[in-house]
mmCIF file of C-alpha atoms in Angstrom:
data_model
loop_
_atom_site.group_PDB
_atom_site.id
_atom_site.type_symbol
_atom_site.label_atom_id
_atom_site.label_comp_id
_atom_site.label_asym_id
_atom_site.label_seq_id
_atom_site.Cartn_x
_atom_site.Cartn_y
_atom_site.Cartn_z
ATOM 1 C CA UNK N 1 -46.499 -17.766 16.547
ATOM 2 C CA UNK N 2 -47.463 -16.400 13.363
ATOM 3 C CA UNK N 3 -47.582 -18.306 10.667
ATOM 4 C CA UNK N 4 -45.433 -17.978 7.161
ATOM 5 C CA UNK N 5 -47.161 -16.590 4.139
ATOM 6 C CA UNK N 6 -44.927 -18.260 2.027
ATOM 7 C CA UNK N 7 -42.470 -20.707 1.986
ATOM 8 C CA UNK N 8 -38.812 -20.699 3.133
ATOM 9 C CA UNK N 9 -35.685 -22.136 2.722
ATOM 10 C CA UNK N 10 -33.472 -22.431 5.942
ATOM 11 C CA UNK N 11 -30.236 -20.251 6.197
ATOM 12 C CA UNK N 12 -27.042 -21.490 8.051
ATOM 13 C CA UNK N 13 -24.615 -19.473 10.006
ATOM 14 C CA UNK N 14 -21.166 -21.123 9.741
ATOM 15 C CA UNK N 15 -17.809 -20.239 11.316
ATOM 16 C CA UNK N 16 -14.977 -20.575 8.814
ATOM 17 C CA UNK N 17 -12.381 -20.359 10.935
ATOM 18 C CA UNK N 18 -9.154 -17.662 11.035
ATOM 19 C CA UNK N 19 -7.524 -18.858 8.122
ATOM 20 C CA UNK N 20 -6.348 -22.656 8.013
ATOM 21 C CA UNK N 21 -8.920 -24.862 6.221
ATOM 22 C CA UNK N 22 -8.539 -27.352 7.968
ATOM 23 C CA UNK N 23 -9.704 -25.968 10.817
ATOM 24 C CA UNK N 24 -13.483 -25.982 9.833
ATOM 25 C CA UNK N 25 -15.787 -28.369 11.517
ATOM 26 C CA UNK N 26 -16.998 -31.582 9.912
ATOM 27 C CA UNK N 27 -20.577 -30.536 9.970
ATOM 28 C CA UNK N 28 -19.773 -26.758 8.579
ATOM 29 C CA UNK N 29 -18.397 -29.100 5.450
ATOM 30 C CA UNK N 30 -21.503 -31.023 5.419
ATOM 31 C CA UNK N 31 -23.400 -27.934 5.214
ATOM 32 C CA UNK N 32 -21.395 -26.500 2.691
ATOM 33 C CA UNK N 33 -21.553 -29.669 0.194
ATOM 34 C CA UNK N 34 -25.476 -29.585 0.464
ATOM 35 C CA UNK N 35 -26.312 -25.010 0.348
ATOM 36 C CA UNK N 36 -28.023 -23.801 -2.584
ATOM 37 C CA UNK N 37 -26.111 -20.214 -1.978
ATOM 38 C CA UNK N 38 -23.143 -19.220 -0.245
ATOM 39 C CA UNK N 39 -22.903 -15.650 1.430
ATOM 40 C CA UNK N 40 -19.560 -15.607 2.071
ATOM 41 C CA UNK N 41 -17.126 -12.839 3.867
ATOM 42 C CA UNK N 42 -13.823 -12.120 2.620
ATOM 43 C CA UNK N 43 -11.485 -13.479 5.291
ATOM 44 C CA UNK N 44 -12.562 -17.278 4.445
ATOM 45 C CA UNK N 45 -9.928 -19.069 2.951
ATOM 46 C CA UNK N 46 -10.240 -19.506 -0.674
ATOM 47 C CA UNK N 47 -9.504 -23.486 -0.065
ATOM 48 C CA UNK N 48 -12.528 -23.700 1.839
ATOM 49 C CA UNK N 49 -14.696 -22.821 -1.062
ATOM 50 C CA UNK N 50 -12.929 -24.754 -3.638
ATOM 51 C CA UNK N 51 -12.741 -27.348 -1.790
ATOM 52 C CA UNK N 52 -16.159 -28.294 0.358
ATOM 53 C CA UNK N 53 -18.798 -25.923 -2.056
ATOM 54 C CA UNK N 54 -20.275 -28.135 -4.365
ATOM 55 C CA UNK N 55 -19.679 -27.024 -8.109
ATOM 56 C CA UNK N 56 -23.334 -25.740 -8.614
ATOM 57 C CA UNK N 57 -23.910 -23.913 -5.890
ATOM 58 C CA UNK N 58 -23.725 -19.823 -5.931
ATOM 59 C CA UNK N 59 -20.935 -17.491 -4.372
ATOM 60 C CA UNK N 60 -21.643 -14.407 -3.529
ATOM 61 C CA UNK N 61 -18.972 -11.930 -1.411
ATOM 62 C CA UNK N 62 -20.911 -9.639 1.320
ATOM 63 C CA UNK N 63 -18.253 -8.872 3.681
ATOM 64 C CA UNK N 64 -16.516 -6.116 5.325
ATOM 65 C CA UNK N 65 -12.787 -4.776 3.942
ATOM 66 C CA UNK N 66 -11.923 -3.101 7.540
ATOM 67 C CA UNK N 67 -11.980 0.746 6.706
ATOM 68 C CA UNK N 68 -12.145 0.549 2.709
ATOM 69 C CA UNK N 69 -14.658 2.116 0.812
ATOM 70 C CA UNK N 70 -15.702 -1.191 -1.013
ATOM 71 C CA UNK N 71 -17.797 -3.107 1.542
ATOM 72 C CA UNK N 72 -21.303 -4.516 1.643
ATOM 73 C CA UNK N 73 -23.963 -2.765 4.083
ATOM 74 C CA UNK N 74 -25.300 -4.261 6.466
ATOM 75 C CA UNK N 75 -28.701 -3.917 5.262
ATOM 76 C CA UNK N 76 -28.059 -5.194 2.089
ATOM 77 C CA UNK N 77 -26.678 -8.238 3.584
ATOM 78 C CA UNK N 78 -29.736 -8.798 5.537
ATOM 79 C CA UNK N 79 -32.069 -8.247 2.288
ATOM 80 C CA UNK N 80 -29.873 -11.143 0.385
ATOM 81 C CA UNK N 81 -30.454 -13.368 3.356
ATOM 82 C CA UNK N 82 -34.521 -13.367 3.309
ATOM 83 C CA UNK N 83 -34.265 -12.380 -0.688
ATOM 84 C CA UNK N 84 -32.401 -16.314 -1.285
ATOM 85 C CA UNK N 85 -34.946 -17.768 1.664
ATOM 86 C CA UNK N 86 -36.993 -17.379 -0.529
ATOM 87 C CA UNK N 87 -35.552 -18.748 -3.459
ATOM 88 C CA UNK N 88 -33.457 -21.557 -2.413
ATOM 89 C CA UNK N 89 -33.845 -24.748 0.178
ATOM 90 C CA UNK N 90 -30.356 -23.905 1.879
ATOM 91 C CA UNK N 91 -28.344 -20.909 2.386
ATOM 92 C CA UNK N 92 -25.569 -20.720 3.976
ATOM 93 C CA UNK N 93 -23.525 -17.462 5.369
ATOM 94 C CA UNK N 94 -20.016 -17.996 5.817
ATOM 95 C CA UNK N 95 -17.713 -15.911 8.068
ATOM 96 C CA UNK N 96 -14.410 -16.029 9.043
ATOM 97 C CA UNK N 97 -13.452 -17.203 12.511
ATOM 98 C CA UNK N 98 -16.584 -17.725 14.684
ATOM 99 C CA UNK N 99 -19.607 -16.480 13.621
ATOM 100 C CA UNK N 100 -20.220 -14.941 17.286
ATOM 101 C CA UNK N 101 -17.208 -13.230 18.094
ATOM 102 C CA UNK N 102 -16.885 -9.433 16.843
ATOM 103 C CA UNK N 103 -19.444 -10.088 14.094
ATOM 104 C CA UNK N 104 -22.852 -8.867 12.663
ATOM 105 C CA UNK N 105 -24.853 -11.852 13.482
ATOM 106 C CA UNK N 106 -27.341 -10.120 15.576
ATOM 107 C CA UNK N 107 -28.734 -8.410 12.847
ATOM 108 C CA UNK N 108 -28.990 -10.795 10.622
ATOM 109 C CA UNK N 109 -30.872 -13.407 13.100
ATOM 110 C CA UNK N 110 -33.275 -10.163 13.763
ATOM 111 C CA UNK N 111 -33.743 -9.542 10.188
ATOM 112 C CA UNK N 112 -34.548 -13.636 9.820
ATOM 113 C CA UNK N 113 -36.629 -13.936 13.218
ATOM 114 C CA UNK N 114 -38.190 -10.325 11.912
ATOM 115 C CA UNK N 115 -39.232 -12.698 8.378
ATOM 116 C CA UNK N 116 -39.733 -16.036 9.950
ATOM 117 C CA UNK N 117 -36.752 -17.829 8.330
ATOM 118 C CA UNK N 118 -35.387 -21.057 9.778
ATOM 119 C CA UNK N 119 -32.079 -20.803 10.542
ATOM 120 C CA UNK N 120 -28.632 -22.288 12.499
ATOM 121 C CA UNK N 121 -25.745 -21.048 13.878
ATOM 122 C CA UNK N 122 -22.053 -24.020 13.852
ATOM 123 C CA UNK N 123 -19.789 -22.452 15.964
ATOM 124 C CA UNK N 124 -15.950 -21.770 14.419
ATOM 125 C CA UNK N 125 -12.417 -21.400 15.657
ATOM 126 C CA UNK N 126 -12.602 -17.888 16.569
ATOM 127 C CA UNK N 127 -9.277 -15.666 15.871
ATOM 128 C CA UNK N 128 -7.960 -15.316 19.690
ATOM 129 C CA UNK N 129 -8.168 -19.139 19.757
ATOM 130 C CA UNK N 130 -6.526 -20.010 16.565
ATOM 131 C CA UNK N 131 -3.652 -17.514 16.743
ATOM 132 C CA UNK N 132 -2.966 -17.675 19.978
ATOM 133 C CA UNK N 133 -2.217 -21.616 19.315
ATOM 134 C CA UNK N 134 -0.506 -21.042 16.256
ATOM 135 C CA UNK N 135 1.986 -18.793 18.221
ATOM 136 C CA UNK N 136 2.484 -20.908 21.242
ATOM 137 C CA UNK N 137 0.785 -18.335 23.575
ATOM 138 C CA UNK N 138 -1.643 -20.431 25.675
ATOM 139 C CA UNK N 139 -4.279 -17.523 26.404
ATOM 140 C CA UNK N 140 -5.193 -18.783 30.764
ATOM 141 C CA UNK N 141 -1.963 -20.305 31.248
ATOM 142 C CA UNK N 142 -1.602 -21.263 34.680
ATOM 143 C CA UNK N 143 0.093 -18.726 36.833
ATOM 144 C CA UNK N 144 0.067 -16.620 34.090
ATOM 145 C CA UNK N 145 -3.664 -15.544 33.443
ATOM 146 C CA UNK N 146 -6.323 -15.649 35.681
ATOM 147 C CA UNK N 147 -8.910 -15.488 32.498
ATOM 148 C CA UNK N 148 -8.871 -14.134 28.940
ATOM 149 C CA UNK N 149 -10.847 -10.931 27.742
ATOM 150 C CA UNK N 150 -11.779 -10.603 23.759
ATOM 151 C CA UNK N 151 -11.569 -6.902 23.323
ATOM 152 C CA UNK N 152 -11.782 -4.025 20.039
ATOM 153 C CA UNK N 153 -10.589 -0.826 19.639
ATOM 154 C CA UNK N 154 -11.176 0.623 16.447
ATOM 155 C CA UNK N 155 -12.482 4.152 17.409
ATOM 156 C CA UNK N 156 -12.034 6.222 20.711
ATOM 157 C CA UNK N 157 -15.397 6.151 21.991
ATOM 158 C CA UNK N 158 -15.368 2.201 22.360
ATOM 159 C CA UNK N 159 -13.450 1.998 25.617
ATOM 160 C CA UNK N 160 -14.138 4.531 28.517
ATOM 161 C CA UNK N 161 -11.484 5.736 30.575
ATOM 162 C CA UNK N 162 -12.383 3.646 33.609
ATOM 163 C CA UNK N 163 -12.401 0.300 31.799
ATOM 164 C CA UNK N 164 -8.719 1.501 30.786
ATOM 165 C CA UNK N 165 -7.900 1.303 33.853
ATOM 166 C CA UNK N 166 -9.363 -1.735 34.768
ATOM 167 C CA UNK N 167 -7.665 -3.207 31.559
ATOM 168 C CA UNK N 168 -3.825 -2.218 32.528
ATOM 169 C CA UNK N 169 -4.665 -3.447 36.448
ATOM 170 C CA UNK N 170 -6.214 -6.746 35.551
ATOM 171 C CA UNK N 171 -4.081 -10.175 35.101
ATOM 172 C CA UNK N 172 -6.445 -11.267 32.422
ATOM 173 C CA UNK N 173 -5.015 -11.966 29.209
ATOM 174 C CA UNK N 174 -6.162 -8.942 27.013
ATOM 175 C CA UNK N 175 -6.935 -9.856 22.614
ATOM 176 C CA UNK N 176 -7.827 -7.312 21.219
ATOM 177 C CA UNK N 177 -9.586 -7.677 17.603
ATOM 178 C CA UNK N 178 -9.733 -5.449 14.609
ATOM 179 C CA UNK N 179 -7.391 -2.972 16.479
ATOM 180 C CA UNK N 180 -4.178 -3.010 14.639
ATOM 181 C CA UNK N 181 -4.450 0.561 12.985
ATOM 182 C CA UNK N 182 -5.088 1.781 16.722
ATOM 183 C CA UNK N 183 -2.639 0.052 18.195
ATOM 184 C CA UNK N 184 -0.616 2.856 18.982
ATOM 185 C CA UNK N 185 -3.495 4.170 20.749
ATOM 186 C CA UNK N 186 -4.174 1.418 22.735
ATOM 187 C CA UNK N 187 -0.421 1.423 24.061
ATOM 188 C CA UNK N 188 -0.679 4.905 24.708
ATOM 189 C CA UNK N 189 -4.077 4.391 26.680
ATOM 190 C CA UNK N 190 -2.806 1.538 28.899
ATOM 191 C CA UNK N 191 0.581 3.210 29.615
ATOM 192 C CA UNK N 192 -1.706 6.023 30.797
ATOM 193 C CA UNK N 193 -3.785 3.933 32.959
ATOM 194 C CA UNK N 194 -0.331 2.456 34.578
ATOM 195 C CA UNK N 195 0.054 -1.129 32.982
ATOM 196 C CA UNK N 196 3.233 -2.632 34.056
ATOM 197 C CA UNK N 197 5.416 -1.102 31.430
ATOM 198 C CA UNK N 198 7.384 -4.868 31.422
ATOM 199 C CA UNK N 199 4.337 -6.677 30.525
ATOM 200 C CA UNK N 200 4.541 -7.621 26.824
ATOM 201 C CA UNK N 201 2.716 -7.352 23.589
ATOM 202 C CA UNK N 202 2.013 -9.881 20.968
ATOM 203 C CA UNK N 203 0.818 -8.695 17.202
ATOM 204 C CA UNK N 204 -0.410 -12.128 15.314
ATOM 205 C CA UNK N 205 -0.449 -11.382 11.756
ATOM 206 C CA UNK N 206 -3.049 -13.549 9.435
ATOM 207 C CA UNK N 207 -3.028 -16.081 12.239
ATOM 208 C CA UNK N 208 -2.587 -19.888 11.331
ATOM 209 C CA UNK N 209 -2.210 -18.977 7.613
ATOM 210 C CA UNK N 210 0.923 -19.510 5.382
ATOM 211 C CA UNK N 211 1.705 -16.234 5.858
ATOM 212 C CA UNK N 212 1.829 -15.637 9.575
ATOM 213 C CA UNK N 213 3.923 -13.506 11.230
ATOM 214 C CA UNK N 214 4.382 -13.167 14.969
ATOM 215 C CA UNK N 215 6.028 -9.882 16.752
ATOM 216 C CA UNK N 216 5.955 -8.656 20.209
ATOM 217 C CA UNK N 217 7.383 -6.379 22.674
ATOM 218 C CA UNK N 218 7.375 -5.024 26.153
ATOM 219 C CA UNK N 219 5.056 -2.040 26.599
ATOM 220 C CA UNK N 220 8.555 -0.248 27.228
ATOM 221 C CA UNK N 221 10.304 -1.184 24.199
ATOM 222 C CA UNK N 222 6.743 -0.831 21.834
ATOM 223 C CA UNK N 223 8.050 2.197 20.114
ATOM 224 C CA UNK N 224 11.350 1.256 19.465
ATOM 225 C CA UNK N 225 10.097 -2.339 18.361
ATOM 226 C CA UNK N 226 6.707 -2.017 17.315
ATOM 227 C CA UNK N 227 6.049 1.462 16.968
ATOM 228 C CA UNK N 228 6.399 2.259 13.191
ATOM 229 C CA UNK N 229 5.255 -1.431 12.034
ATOM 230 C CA UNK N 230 2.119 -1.333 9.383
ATOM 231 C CA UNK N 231 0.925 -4.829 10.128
ATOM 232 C CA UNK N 232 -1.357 -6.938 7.424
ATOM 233 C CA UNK N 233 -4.594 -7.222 7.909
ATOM 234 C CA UNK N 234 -6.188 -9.709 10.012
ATOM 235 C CA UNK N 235 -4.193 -9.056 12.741
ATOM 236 C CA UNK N 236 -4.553 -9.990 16.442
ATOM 237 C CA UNK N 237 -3.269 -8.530 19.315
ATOM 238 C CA UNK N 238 -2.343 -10.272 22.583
ATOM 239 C CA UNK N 239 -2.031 -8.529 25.858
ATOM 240 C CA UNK N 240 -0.242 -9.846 29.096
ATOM 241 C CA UNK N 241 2.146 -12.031 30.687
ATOM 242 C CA UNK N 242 1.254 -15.501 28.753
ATOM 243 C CA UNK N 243 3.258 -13.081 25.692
ATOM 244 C CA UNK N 244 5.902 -14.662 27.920
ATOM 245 C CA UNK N 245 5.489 -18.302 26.764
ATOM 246 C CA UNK N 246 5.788 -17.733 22.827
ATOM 247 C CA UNK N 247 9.736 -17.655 22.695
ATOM 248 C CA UNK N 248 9.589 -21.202 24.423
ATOM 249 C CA UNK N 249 6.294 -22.580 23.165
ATOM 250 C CA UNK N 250 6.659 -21.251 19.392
ATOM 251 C CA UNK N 251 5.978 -24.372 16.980
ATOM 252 C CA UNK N 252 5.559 -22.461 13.427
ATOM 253 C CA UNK N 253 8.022 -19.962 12.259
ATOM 254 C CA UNK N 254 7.685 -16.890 10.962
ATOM 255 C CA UNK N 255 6.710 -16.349 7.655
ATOM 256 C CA UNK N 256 8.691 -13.385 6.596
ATOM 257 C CA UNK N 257 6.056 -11.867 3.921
ATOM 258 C CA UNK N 258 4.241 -9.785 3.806
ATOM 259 C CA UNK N 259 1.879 -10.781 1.023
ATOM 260 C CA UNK N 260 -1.940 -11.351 1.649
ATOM 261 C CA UNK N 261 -3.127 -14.573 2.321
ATOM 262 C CA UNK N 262 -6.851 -13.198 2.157
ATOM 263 C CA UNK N 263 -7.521 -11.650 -1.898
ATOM 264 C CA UNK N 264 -9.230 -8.195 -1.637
ATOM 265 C CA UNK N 265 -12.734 -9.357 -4.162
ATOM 266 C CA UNK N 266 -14.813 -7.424 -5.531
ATOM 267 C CA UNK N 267 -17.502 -6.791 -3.386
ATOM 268 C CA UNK N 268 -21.213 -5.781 -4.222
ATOM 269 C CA UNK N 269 -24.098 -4.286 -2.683
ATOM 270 C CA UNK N 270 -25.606 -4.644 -5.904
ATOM 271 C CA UNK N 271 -25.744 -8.448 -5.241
ATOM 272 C CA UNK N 272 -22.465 -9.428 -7.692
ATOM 273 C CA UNK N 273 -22.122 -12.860 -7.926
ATOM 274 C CA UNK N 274 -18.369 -13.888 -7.738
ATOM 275 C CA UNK N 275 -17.535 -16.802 -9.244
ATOM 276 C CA UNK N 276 -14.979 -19.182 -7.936
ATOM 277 C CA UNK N 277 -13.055 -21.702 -9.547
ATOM 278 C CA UNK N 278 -12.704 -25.594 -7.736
ATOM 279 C CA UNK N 279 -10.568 -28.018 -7.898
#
């Protein structure tokens, strides 16, 4: 293995979780009391950072705001990882949910593997799992779902026809992420493919915040029920007959707003530092 020309500090991947803060793991918190530098994305509850970041550490916002123009590339992402390597003992970059699941983490562990930077990865509750609970809908049910498939659809080259098809035939619970702008696409794709038009639909909006909002509908009744919604962003969709179980199972009501528990920030490619006030 080659060795370093210079030294490094070690970066650490940490899954926030979908919105709670409580929902972090013990050793993400750890993490975050000891980091240098926090590369944080947007949907990370603002509790987490005023509450677990210690007060001298540095906040900067890199992530994504879905299909706005004010969003950090990629690559300059990457370039603040090695750039505060090299600067600072501990780094840590924060996303929401897991850090695995629907994210950019592959090229960021290339870019640090590329620039021989120590790093970890701490798993998170990933969005499926966390909304999903937080709306009663237990995702492999017994009976219900023979397994669960974690699924986007944000433009129409993602999903070829024969996976529709396989998609509408299959028992498998279906979430699919970063899809609700499409949604009506998706329906119409399914219906297409012949999905059991009494098989329901579950839209999980900011999942296991304050703010959450659960709605669903058969796949016959979508456009009379769901058809002319604008849901908030993050939302989730759930697909199949464990939709079922949410009228019985449902533990956490509805929060009737639609205000956003996740702040749009200013994001900066030109390396902005955001600062954020703790309690």
């Amino acid at each position: 293995m080659q060795k370093r020309i210079e030294p490094f500090g070690k970066v650490v991947f940490i899954g926030a979780g979908p919105g709670d803060p409580e929902l972090i793991t013990v050793k993400a918190i750890k993490y975050l009391q000891k980091a240098d530098i926090i590369l944080t994305d947007r949907l990370v509850s603002r509790a987490i950072l005023e509450e677990y970041v210690h007060p001298g550490a540095e906040i900067i916002y890199v992530g994504k705001q879905c299909r706005k123009k004010q969003s950090t590339p990629q690559i300059s992402i990457n370039e603040l990882l090695v750039e505060k390597a090299k600067q600072f003992p501990l780094v840590v970059r924060l996303k929401g949910g897991d850090v695995s699941i629907f994210s950019n983490i592959l090229d960021e562990l290339e870019t640090l593997v590329e620039h021989h930077v120590d790093y970890e990865i701490i798993p998170g509750v990933t969005a499926a799992l966390g909304a999903a609970a937080y709306a009663g809908i237990p995702l492999t049910a017994r009976n219900y779902a023979n397994g669960v498939r974690f699924i986007t659809y944000y433009k129409a080259d993602v999903i070829n026809q024969h996976y529709w098809n396989e998609l509408a035939s299959t028992s498998d619970t279906l979430v699919f992420y970063m899809s609700s702008e499409t949604l009506p696409e998706v329906v119409k794709h399914l219906k297409d493919a012949g999905i059991d038009e009494e098989k329901e639909i579950a839209v999980i909006e900011q999942g296991t915040t304050p703010y959450q909002n659960v709605y669903t509908s058969t796949f016959n009744d979508y456009n009379r029920i769901l058809g002319t919604r604008q849901f908030v962003s993050p939302s989730i969709i759930i697909i199949g007959k464990v939709v079922q179980l949410h009228d019985e199972f449902i533990w956490m009501t509805n929060a009737g707003s639609t205000e956003s528990y996740f702040p749009e920030v200013n994001l900066s490619p030109e390396k902005e530092v955001n600062n954020v006030t703790r309690a």
